[in-house]
PDB file of C-alpha atoms in Angstrom:
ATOM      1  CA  UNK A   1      -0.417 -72.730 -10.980  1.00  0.00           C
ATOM      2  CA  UNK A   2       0.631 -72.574 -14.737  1.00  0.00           C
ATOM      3  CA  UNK A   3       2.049 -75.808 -14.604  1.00  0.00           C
ATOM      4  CA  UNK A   4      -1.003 -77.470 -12.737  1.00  0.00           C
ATOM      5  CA  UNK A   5      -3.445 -75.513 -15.617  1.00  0.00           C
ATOM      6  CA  UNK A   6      -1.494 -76.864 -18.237  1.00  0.00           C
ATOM      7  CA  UNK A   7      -0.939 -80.505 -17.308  1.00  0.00           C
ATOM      8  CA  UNK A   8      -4.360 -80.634 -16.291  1.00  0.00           C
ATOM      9  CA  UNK A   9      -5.875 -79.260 -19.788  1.00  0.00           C
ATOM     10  CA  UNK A  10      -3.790 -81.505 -21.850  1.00  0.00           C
ATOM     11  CA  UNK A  11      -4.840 -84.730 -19.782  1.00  0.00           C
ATOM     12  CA  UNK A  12      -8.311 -83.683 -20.593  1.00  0.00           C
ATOM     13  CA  UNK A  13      -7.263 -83.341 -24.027  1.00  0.00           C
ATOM     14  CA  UNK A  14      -5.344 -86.640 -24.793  1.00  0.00           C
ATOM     15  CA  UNK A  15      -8.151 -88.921 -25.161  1.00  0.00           C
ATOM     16  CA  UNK A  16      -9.508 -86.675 -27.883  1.00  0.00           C
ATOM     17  CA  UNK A  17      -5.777 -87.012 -29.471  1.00  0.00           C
ATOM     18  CA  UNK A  18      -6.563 -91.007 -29.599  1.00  0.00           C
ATOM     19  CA  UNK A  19     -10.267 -91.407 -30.085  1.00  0.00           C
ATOM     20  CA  UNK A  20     -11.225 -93.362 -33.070  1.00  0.00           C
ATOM     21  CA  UNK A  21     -14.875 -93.321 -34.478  1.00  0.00           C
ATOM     22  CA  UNK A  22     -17.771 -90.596 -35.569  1.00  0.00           C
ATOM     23  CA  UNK A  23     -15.894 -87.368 -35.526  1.00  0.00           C
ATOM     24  CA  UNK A  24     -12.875 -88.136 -34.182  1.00  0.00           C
ATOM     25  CA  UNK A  25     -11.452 -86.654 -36.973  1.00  0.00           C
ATOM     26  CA  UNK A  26     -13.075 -83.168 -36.614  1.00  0.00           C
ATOM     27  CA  UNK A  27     -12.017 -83.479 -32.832  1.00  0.00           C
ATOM     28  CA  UNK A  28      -8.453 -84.345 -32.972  1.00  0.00           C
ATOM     29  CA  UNK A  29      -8.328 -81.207 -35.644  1.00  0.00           C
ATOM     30  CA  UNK A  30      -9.500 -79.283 -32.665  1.00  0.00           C
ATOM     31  CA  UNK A  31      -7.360 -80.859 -29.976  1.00  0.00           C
ATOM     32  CA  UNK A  32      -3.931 -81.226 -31.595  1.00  0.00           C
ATOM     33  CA  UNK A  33      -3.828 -76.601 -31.444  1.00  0.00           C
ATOM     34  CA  UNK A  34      -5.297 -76.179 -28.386  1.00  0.00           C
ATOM     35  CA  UNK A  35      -2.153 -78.686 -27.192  1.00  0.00           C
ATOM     36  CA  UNK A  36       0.239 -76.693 -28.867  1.00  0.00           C
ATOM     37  CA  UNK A  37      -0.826 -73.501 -27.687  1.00  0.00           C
ATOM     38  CA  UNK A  38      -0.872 -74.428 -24.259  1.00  0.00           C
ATOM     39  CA  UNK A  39       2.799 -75.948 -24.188  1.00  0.00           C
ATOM     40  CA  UNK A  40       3.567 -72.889 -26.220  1.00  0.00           C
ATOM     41  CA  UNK A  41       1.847 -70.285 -23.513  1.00  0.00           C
ATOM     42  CA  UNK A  42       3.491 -72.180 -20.486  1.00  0.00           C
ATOM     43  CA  UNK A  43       6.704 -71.971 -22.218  1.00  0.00           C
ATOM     44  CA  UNK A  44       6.463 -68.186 -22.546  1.00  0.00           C
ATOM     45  CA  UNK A  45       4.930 -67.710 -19.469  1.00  0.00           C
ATOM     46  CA  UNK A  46       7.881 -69.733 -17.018  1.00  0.00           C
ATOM     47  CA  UNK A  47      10.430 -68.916 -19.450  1.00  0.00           C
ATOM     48  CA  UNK A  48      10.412 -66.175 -22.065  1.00  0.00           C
ATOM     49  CA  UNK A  49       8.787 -63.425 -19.913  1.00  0.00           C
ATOM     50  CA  UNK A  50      10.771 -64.051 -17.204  1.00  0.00           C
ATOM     51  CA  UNK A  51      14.282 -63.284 -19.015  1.00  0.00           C
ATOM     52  CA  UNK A  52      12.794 -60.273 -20.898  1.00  0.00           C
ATOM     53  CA  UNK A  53      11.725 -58.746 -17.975  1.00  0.00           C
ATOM     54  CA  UNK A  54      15.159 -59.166 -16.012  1.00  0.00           C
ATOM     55  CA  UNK A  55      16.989 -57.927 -19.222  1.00  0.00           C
ATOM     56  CA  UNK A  56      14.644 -54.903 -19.144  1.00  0.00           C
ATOM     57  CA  UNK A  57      14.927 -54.576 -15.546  1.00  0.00           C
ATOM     58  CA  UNK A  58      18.796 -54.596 -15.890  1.00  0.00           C
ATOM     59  CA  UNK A  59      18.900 -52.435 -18.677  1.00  0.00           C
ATOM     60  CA  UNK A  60      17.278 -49.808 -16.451  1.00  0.00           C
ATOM     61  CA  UNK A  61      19.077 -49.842 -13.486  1.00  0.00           C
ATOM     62  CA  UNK A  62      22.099 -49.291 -15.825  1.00  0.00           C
ATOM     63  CA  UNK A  63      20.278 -46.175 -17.125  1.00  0.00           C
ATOM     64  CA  UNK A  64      19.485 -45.386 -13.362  1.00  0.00           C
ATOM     65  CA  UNK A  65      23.006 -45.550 -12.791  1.00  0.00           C
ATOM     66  CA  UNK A  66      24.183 -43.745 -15.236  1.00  0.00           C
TER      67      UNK A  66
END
């Protein structure tokens, strides 16, 4: 689902990235974030988060353990 959501917000958001005209200007300053913090949030989301939590979760089983 995070991978659908993203894909399918930055195809809506490419032809903004490549319009030329009235206020294309304005609207590729507001496009060109809103890409970057999507590839950034899927990034954390499938990757980041996943390898803090099992470091966490490892780190208390050792405790656990212990």
């Amino acid at each position: 689902p995070v991978m659908m959501t993203v894909v399918s917000d930055i195809g809506g958001l490419m032809p903004l990235m490549w319009v030329a005209g009235v206020g294309a200007a304005t609207m590729q300053r507001v496009a060109a974030p809103m890409v970057g913090g999507l590839l950034t949030a899927m990034v954390l989301t499938l990757l980041v988060l996943p390898v803090i939590y099992s470091l966490w979760r490892e780190l208390e089983l050792k405790r656990r353990r212990t």
